[in-house]
Structure formats: C-alpha cells, structure tokens
Short mmCIF file of C-alpha atoms and ligand atoms in Angstrom, two decimals:
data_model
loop_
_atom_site.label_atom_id
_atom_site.label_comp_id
_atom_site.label_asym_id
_atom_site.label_seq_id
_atom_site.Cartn_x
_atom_site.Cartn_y
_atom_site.Cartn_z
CA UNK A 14 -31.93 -22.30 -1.60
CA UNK A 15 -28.73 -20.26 -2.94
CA UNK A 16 -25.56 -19.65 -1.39
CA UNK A 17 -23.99 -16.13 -1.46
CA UNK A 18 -22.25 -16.95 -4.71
CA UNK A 19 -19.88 -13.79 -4.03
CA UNK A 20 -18.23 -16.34 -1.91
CA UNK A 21 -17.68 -19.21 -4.26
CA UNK A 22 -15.63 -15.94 -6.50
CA UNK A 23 -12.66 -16.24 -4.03
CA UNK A 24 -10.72 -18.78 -5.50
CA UNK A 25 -8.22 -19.08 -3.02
CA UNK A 26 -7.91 -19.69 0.74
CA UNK A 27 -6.97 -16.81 3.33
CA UNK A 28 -3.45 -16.03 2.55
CA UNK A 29 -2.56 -16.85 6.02
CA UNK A 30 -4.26 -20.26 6.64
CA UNK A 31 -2.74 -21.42 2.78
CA UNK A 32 0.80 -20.73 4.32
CA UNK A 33 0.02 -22.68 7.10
CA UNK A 34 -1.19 -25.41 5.07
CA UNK A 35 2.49 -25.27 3.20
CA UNK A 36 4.39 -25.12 6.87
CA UNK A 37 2.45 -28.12 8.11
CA UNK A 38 3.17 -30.28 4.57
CA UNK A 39 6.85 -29.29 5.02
CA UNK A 40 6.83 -30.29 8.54
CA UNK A 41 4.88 -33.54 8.15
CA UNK A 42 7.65 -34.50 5.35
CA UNK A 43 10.36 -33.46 7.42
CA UNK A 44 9.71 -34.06 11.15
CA UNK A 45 12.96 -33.04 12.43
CA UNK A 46 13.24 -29.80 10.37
CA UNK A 47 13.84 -26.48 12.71
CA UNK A 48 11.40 -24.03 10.90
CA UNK A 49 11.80 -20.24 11.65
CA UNK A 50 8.57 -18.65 11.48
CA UNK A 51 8.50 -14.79 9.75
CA UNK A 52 5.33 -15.46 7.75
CA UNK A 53 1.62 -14.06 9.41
CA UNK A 54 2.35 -11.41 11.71
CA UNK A 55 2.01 -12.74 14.71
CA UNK A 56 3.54 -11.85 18.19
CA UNK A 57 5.73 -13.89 20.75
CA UNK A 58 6.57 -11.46 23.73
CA UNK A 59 4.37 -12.13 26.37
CA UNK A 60 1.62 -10.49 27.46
CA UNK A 61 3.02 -6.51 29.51
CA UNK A 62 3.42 -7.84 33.01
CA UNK A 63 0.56 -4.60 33.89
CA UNK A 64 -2.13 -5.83 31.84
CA UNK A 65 -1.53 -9.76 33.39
CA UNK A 66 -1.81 -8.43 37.00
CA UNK A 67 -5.19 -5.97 35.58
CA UNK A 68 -6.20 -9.44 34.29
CA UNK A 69 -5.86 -12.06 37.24
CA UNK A 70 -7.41 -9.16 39.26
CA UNK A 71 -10.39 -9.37 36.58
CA UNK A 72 -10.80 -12.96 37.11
CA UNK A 73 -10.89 -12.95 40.99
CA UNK A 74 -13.37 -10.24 40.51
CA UNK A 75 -15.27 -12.72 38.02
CA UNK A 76 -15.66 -15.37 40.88
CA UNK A 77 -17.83 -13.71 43.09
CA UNK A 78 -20.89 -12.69 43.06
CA UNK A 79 -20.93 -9.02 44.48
CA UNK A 80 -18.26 -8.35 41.02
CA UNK A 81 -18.85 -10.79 38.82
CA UNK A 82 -19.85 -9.39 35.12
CA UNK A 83 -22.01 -10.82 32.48
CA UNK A 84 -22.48 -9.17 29.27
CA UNK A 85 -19.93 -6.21 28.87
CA UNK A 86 -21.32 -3.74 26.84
CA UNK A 87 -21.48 -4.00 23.06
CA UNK A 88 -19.12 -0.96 22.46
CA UNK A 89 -16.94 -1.47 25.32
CA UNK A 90 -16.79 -0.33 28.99
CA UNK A 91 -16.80 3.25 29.67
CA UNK A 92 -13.00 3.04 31.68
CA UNK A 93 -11.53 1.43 28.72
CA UNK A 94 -12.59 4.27 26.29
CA UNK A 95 -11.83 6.88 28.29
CA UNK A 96 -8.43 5.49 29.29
CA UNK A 97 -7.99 5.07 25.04
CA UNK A 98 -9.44 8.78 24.52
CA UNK A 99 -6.75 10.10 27.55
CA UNK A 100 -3.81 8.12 26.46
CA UNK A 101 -3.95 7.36 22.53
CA UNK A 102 -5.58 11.18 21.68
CA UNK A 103 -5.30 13.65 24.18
CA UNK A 104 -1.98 13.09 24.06
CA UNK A 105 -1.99 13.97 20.49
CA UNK A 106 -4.12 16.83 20.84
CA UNK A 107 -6.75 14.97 19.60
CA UNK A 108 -10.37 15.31 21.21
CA UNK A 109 -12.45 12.45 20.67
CA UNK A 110 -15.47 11.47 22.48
CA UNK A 111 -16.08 8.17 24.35
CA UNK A 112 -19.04 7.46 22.32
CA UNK A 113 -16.88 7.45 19.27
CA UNK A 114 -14.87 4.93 20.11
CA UNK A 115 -15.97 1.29 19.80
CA UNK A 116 -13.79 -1.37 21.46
CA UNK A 117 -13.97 -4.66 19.46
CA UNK A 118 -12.31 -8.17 19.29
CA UNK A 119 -9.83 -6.73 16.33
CA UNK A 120 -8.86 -4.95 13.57
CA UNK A 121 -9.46 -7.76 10.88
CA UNK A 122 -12.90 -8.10 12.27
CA UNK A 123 -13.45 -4.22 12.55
CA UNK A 124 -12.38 -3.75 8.85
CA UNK A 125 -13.96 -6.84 7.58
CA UNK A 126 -17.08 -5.91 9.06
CA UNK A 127 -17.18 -2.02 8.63
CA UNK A 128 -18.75 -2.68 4.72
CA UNK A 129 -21.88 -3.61 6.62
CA UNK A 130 -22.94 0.27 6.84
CA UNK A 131 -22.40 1.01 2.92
CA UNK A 132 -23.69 0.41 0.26
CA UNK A 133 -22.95 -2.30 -2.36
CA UNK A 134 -23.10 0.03 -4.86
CA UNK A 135 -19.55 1.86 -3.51
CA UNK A 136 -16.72 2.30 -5.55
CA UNK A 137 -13.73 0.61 -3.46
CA UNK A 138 -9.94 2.46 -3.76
CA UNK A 139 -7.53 -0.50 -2.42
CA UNK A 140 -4.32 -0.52 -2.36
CA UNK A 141 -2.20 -3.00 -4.20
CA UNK A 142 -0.28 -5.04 -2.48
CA UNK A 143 -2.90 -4.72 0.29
CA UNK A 144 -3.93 -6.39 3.74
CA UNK A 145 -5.87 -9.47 2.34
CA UNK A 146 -8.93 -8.67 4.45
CA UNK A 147 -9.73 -5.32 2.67
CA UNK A 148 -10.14 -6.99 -0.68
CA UNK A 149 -11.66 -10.52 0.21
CA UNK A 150 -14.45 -9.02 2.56
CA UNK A 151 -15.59 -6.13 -0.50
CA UNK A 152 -15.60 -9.15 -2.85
CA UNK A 153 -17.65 -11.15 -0.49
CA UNK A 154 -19.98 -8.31 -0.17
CA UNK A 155 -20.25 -8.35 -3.88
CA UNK A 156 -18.22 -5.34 -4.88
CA UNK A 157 -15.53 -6.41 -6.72
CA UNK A 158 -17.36 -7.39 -9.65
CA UNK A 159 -15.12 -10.26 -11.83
CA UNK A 160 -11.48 -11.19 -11.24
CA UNK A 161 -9.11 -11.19 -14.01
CA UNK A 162 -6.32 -14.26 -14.44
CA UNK A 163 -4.17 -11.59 -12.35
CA UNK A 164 -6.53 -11.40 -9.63
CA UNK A 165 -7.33 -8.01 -10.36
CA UNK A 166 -10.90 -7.45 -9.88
CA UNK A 167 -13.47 -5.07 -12.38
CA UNK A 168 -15.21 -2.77 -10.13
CA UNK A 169 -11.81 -1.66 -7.77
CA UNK A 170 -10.13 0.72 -7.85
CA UNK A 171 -6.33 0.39 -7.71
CA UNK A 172 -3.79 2.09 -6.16
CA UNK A 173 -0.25 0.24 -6.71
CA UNK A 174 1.98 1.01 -4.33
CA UNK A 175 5.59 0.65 -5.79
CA UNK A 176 9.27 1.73 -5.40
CA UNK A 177 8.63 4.30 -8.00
CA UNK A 178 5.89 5.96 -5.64
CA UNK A 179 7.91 5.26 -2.46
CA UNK A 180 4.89 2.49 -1.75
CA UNK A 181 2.72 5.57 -0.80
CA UNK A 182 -0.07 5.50 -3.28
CA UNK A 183 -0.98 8.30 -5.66
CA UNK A 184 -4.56 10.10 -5.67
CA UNK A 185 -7.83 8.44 -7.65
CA UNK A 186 -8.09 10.07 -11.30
CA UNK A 187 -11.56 8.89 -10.70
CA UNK A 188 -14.18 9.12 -8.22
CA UNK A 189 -14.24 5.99 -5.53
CA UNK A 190 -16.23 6.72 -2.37
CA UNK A 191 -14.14 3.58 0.23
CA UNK A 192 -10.71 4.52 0.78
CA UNK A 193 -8.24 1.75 2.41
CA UNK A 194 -5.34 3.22 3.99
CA UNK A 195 -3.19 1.54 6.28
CA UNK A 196 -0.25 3.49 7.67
CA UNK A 197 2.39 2.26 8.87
CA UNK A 198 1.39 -0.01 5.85
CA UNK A 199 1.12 -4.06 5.80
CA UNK A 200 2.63 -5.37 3.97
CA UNK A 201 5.38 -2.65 2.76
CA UNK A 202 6.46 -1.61 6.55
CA UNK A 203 6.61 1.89 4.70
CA UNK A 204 4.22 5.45 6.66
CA UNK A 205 2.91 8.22 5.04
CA UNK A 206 3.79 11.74 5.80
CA UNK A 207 1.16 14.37 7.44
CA UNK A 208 1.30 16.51 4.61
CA UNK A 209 0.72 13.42 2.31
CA UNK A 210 -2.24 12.16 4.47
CA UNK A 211 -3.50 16.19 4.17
CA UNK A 212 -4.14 15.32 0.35
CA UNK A 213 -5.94 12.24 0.97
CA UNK A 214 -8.36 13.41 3.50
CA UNK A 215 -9.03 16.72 1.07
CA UNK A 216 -9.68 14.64 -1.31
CA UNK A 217 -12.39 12.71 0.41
CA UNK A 218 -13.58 15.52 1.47
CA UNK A 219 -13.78 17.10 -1.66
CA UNK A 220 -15.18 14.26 -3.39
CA UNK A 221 -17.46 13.12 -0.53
CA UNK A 222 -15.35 9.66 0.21
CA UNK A 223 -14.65 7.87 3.19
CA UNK A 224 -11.54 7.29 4.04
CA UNK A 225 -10.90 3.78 6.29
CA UNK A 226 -7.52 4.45 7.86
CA UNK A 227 -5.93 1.15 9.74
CA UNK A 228 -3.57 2.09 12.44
CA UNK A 229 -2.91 -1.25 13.91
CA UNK A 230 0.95 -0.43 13.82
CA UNK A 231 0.82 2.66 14.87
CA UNK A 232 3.41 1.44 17.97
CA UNK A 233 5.86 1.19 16.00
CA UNK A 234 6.39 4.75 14.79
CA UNK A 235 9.47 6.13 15.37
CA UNK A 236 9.87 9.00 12.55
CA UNK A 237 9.17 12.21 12.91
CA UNK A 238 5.75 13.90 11.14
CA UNK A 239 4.51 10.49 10.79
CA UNK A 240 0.75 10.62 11.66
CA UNK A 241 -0.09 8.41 14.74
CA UNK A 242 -3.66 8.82 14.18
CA UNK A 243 -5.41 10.04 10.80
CA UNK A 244 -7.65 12.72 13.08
CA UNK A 245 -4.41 14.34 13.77
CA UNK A 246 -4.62 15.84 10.22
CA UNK A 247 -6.85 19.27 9.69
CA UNK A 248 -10.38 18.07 8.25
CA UNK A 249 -9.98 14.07 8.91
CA UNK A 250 -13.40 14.40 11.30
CA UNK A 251 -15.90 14.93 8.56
CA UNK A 252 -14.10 11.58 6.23
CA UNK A 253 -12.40 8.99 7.88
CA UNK A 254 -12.64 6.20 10.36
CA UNK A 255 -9.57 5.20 12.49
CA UNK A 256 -8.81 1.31 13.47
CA UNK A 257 -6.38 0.84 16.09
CA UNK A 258 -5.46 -2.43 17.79
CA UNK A 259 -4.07 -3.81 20.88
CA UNK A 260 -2.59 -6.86 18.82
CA UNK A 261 0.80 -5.58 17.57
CA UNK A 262 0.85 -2.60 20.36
CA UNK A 263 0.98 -5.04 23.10
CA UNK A 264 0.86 -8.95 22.28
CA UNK A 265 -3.08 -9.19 22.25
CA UNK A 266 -3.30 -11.13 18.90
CA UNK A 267 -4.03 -13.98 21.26
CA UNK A 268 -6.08 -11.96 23.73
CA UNK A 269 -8.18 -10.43 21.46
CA UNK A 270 -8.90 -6.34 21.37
CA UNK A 271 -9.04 -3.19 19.42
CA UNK A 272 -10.89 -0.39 18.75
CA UNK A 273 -12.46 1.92 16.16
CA UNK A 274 -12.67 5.29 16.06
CA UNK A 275 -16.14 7.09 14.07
CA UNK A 276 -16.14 11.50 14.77
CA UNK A 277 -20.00 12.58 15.07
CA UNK A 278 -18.92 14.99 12.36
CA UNK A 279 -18.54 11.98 9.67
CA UNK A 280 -21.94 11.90 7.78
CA UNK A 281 -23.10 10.32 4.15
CA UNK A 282 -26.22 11.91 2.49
CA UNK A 283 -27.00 13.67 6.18
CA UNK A 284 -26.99 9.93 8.02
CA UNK A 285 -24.17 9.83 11.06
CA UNK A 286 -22.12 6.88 10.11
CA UNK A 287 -21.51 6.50 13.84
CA UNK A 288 -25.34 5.57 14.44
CA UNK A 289 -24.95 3.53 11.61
CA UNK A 290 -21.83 1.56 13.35
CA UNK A 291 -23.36 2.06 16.87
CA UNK A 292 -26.63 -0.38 15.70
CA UNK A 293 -24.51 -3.01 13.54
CA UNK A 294 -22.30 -3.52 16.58
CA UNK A 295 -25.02 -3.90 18.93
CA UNK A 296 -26.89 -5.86 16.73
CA UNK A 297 -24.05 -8.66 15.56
CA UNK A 298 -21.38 -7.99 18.34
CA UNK A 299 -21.81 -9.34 22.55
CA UNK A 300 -18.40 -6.86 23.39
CA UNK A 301 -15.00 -7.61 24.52
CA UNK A 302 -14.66 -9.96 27.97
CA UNK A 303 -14.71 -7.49 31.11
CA UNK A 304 -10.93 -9.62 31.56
CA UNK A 305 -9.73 -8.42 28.37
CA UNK A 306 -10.82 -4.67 28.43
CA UNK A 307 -9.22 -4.19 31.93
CA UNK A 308 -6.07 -6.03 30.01
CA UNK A 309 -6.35 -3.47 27.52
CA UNK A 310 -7.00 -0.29 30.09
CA UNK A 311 -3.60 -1.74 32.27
CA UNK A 312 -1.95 -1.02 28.83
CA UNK A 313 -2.31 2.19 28.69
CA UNK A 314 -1.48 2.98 32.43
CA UNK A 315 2.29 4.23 33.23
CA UNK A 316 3.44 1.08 34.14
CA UNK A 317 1.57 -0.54 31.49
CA UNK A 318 2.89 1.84 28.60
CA UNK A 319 6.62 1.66 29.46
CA UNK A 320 6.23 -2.13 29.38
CA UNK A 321 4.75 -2.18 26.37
CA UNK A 322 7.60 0.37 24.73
CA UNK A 323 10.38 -2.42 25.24
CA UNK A 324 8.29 -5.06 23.31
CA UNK A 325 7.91 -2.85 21.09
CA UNK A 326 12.06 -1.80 20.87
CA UNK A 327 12.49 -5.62 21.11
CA UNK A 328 10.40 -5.99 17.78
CA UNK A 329 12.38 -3.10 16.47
CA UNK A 330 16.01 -4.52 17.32
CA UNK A 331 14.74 -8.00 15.32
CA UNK A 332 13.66 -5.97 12.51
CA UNK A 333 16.90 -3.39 12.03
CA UNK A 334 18.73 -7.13 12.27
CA UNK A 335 16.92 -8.19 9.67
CA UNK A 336 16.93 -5.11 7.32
CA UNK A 337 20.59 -4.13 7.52
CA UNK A 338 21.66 -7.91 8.00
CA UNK A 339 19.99 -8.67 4.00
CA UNK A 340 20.64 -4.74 2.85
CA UNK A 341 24.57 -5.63 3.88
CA UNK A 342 24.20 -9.10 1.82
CA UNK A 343 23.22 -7.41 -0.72
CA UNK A 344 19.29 -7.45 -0.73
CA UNK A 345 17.12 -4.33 -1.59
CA UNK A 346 14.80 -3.86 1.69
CA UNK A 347 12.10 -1.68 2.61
CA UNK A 348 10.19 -0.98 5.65
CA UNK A 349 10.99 -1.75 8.71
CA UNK A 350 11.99 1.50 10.53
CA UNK A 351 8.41 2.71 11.76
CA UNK A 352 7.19 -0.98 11.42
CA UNK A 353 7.64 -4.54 12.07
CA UNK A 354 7.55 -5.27 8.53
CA UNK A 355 10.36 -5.95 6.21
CA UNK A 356 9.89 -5.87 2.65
CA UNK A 357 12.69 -7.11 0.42
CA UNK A 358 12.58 -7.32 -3.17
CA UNK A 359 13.57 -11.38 -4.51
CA UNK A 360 16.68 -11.78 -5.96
CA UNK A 361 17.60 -12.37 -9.18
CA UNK A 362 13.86 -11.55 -10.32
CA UNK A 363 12.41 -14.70 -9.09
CA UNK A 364 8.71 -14.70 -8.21
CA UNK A 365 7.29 -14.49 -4.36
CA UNK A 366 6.37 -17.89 -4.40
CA UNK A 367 9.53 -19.42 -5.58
CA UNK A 368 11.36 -16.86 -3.07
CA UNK A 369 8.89 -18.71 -0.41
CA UNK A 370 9.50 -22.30 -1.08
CA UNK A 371 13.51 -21.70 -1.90
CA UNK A 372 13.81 -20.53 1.64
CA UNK A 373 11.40 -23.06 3.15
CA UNK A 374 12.94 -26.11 1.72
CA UNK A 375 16.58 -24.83 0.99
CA UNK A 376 16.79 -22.70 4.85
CA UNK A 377 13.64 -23.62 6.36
CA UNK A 378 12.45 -19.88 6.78
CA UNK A 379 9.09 -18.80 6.40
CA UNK A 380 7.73 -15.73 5.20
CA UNK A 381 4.78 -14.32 3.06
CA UNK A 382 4.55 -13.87 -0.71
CA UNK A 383 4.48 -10.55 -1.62
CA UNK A 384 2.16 -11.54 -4.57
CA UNK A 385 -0.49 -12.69 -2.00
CA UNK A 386 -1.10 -9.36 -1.10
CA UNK A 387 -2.03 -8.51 -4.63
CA UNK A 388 -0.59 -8.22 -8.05
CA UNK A 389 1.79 -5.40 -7.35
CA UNK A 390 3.71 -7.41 -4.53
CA UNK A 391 4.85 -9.77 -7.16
CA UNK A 392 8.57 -9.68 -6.72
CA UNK A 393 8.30 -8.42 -2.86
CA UNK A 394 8.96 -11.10 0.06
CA UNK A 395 7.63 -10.18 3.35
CA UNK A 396 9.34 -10.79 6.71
CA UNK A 397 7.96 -10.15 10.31
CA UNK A 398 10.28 -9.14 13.25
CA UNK A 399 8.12 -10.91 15.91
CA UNK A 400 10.49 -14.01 15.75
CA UNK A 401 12.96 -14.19 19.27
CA UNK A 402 16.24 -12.20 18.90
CA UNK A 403 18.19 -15.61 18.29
CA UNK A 404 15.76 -16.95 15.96
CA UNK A 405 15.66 -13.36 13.66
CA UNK A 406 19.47 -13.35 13.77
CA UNK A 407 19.43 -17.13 12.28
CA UNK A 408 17.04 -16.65 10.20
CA UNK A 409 19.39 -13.95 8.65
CA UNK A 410 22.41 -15.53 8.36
CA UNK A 411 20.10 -18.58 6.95
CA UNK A 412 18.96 -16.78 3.72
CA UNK A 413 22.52 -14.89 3.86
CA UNK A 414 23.80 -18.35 3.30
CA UNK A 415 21.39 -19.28 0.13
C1 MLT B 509 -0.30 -10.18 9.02
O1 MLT B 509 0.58 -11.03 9.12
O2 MLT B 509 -0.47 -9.50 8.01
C2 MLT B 509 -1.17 -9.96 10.20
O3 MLT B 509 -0.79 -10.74 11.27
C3 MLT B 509 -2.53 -10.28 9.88
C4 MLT B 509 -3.47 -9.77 10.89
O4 MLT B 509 -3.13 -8.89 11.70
O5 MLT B 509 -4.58 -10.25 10.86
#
C-alpha cells in the first residue's frame, strides 16, 4: 500500500488555512483583541436580495412533491446556462453554446480539477506570485517535479510577474503546453489588455498550448479594453478555457457556484477537450443544488444584476480607501482599480511575513503574504476590500499609524 507521495512534496499547508491557524493563535492569546480581517478573499455583503427571493422560492418548490428535485444535472440546469450564455456573452458579442458551459461548485474546484483531462507529462507555465491552487494541484498531480529551498519547482515554467513587467507576464522562450492566466489577477489586483491577451492566445495557438484563463473577478472591471472574457479575443476558441465564478460577482463564496467555459473548437491531438471535461464531470461531480443554480440564474436577471453592481461599487469604494489612503501615507500600491485586490509593496524592505505579523500583533490587521503566492511576491502584502466600509477605513488609518 503507497500513498500518492506527490502529496507528502507539499511541505506546507494551504496558504489560506495556515493564516487562519496564525489568526486563531493570536486570538486565543489575546481574547479581547479587535482583529480586522483583509487576509483570504472572502466576501461580507449579503447575498443580492433577487437571488434570496429565486432561492426561498427554490425551497418551497423543494417541499412538495409535484416540484421537488433530486439530482440536478451534472453540468448544470439548462435555464442557468442559457441565462449565463444571454447575460455574461451575448452581451459581449460572444456566442457560446449551452453545452459549453459547465456550472460547478467553484472556481478553486474547477481549476484544481481541470488537470484531470491532461496529461502528466505537460509542461505547466504559472505565474509567479500565483493563486495557490494552480501550483499545489499540478504538484499533486505530479508535475512539478522537485522544489528548490525557494519553493521553486523543476519541471514549471515561470512567469514572474513584477513591477518591471507591470505584473503582466512576458511570453515562454520555451515551449509549455498549460497556461495559467488569471485576469483581473490574484493576487496583484492588476488586468491585462486585449491586445496583450491577443499575444498569448497566438501563442498557444501557434505552439499548440492551452491556455486556462480564470475570470473569477471579472465584476470588478472597470477599465476600458480590459477583456471580460478571454473568448472575446480573435482565435481564443481553438486554445483556452474560461472559469468564471459567482463567488466574488455576487457573495456566493458561501453559496457555492461557478462555471466553466470549454468552445467545441478547442481540440488536443484531434480529441475535443469538452468531451473530455463533459465525462470527468459526470463521472466525479453530482451538480450544483437546484436552490443554488436558480440563486445564480436570479443574478443575472435585471433586478438581480443592478443589485449585484452596488456590491460590487461597495467593494470598490473599500478598495480606492485603501489604495489612496496607504499611496497618500506614503506606501507604493498596486491593483485595486479593476479588482478587489490591493497589492502594496512592504516598507522599508521587510519581508511578507514580517509585514504580516507587524500588523497582526502591532495593529491587529490581517492580510496575506505576498511570498505565499510564490517567490516573486516576496516583498508584496496583499489586502482584500471585502472588509465593511468602517472596518477598511480603520484598518487604514491602523497601519497609517505603524
Ligand atoms: C483568495 O483570497 O485568494 C481567494 O479568496 C481564494 C479563493 O477564491 O479561493
């Protein structure tokens, strides 16, 4: 009997669950302590009043017999995709299919589980400082090969993403056939351009790579000819898949759902990657709650929409207090325009951990460690604008005070 040793590589716990861990310490040593919370991304607006009425609707519907629901089906019900085809591509002048979208229970899952269709053999292009997920799932899959003491691993391929590129990552010199992109980018907060997405998806067409392109912020766009979907760029079709979540768009974190995107036209060696995806998902995935999905449809209704635009301005308001509140004490800060991300360089050259537990135990603020997003974050602090207006403002004038 053998374990899958790829597992036993990852040193580490889940960046998210180790800060945790550090929080509840803190707060077990100091009981009375008021911690502000900008760490893991999470949301506190509720739920858009629209997708709560869709949802106690659901449940009434769920107590009788005549509408009750068992198991929805494993890529989603037919009036959520076709409300997310109307509303989140028509509108871009987009045509996708229903049968190319697959609703899901999120984003991490999706591109956790997506390596399931290729090979192991697969040169991986990351990013660097990157979404945690990307990374730890390839090395669990036993791509990475061996980690060095800066937890760079031998078989990726990295892409750092740095002030000196304007955290928008420059083209392989070699060939890799799994892309990561995720625009507007966690951790940065920083988008890509359509003309700079353009080279990307030539080059993965040119080289025969796929291109995985997460779009879980894609709310929070704001700039003009920033792409709101990667299909929205001339040739995307035949080499990329598109992950889009309600999480961040509308307060599901808690409620669980999201989507990914796979064009017909998207084949390796002949073999439609959508099949491929199609017969994973049926085989390992039961679908999204028939509650949830009419959650998710409300969403994109009128009503539904509008609500979900002044969450989404609230996020924004926290996070232009928080990047012109540290750029006017004297911080440099990135991101946080087209994103709820805010990524500020430590002071004084002080590593993201030390950044992390001067503010915890000197402010009691929390945010992530640029470094645990990978070797090029070291330096970088992360902070989230999901906080309440009051708390963002305090948290401000907390580190302002440090
Ligand atoms: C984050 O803080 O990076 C996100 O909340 C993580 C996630 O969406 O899983």
């Amino acid at each position: 009997m053998k374990v899958n040793e790829n597992f036993l590589k990852i040193k580490n716990n889940y960046l998210f669950s180790d800060i945790a861990k550090k929080i509840a310490a803190y707060k077990e040593a100091h009981p009375g302590a008021d911690v502000i919370r900008l760490g893991i991304g999470d949301v506190t607006k509720p739920l858009p009043a629209a997708a709560i009425e869709a949802m106690k609707k659901a449940v009434e519907e769920m107590a009788h017999e005549e509408t009750f629901r068992g198991y929805p089906p494993e890529w989603g019900y037919d009036f959520l995709k076709e409300a997310i085809v109307k509303n989140d591509f028509e509108t871009l002048g987009v045509d996708i299919k229903t049968d190319e979208v697959f609703v899901s229970d999120g984003a991490k899952s999706d591109t956790g589980n997506i390596g399931d269709i290729f090979s192991v053999d697969n040169k991986v292009a990351l990013c660097d400082p990157i979404y945690p997920v990307y990374a730890d799932t390839n090395v669990m899959a036993g791509r990475a090969g061996v980690s060095d003491e800066n937890g760079r691993w031998s078989n990726f391929y990295y892409m750092p993403c740095t002030e000196d590129n304007g955290f928008v990552p420059e083209l392989p010199k070699e060939h890799v056939d799994i892309i990561y992109l995720c625009f507007p980018n966690n951790p940065t907060g920083m988008t890509i351009t359509k003309d700079e997405l353009k080279l990307w998806v030539d080059y993965a067409n040119k080289n025969g790579s796929v291109i995985l392109f997460d779009a879980a912020y894609e709310a929070f766009i704001k700039t003009e000819n920033v792409p709101h979907s990667i299909f929205e760029i001339d040739g995307a079709k035949t080499c990329a898949i598109e992950f889009r979540s309600f999480s961040k768009t509308a307060g599901f974190t808690g409620t669980r759902c999201a989507y990914t995107v796979i064009p017909h036209e998207l084949k390796v060696d002949g073999v439609e990657l959508n099949k491929l995806w199609a017969r994973r998902q049926a085989t390992k995935f039961n679908g999204v709650s028939y509650i949830t999905q009419r959650g998710a449809e409300a969403v994109l209704s009128g009503e539904g929409k509008k609500q979900a635009r002044d969450i989404i301005e609230f996020y924004h308001n926290n996070a232009h207090v928080i990047y012109h509140g540290l750029k006017d004490a004297g911080y440099t800060v990135y991101g946080g325009i087209d994103s709820p991300y805010i990524w500020l360089k430590t002071p004084n050259g002080i590593s993201s951990w030390e950044f992390f537990d001067l503010l915890l135990n000197k402010v009691q603020v929390v945010g992530t460690p640029g470094s645990g997003f990978g070797p090029a974050g070291e330096g970088f602090f992360r902070l989230t604008a999901f906080g309440s207006a009051d708390k963002t403002k305090e948290a401000v004038e907390r580190i302002k005070s440090l």
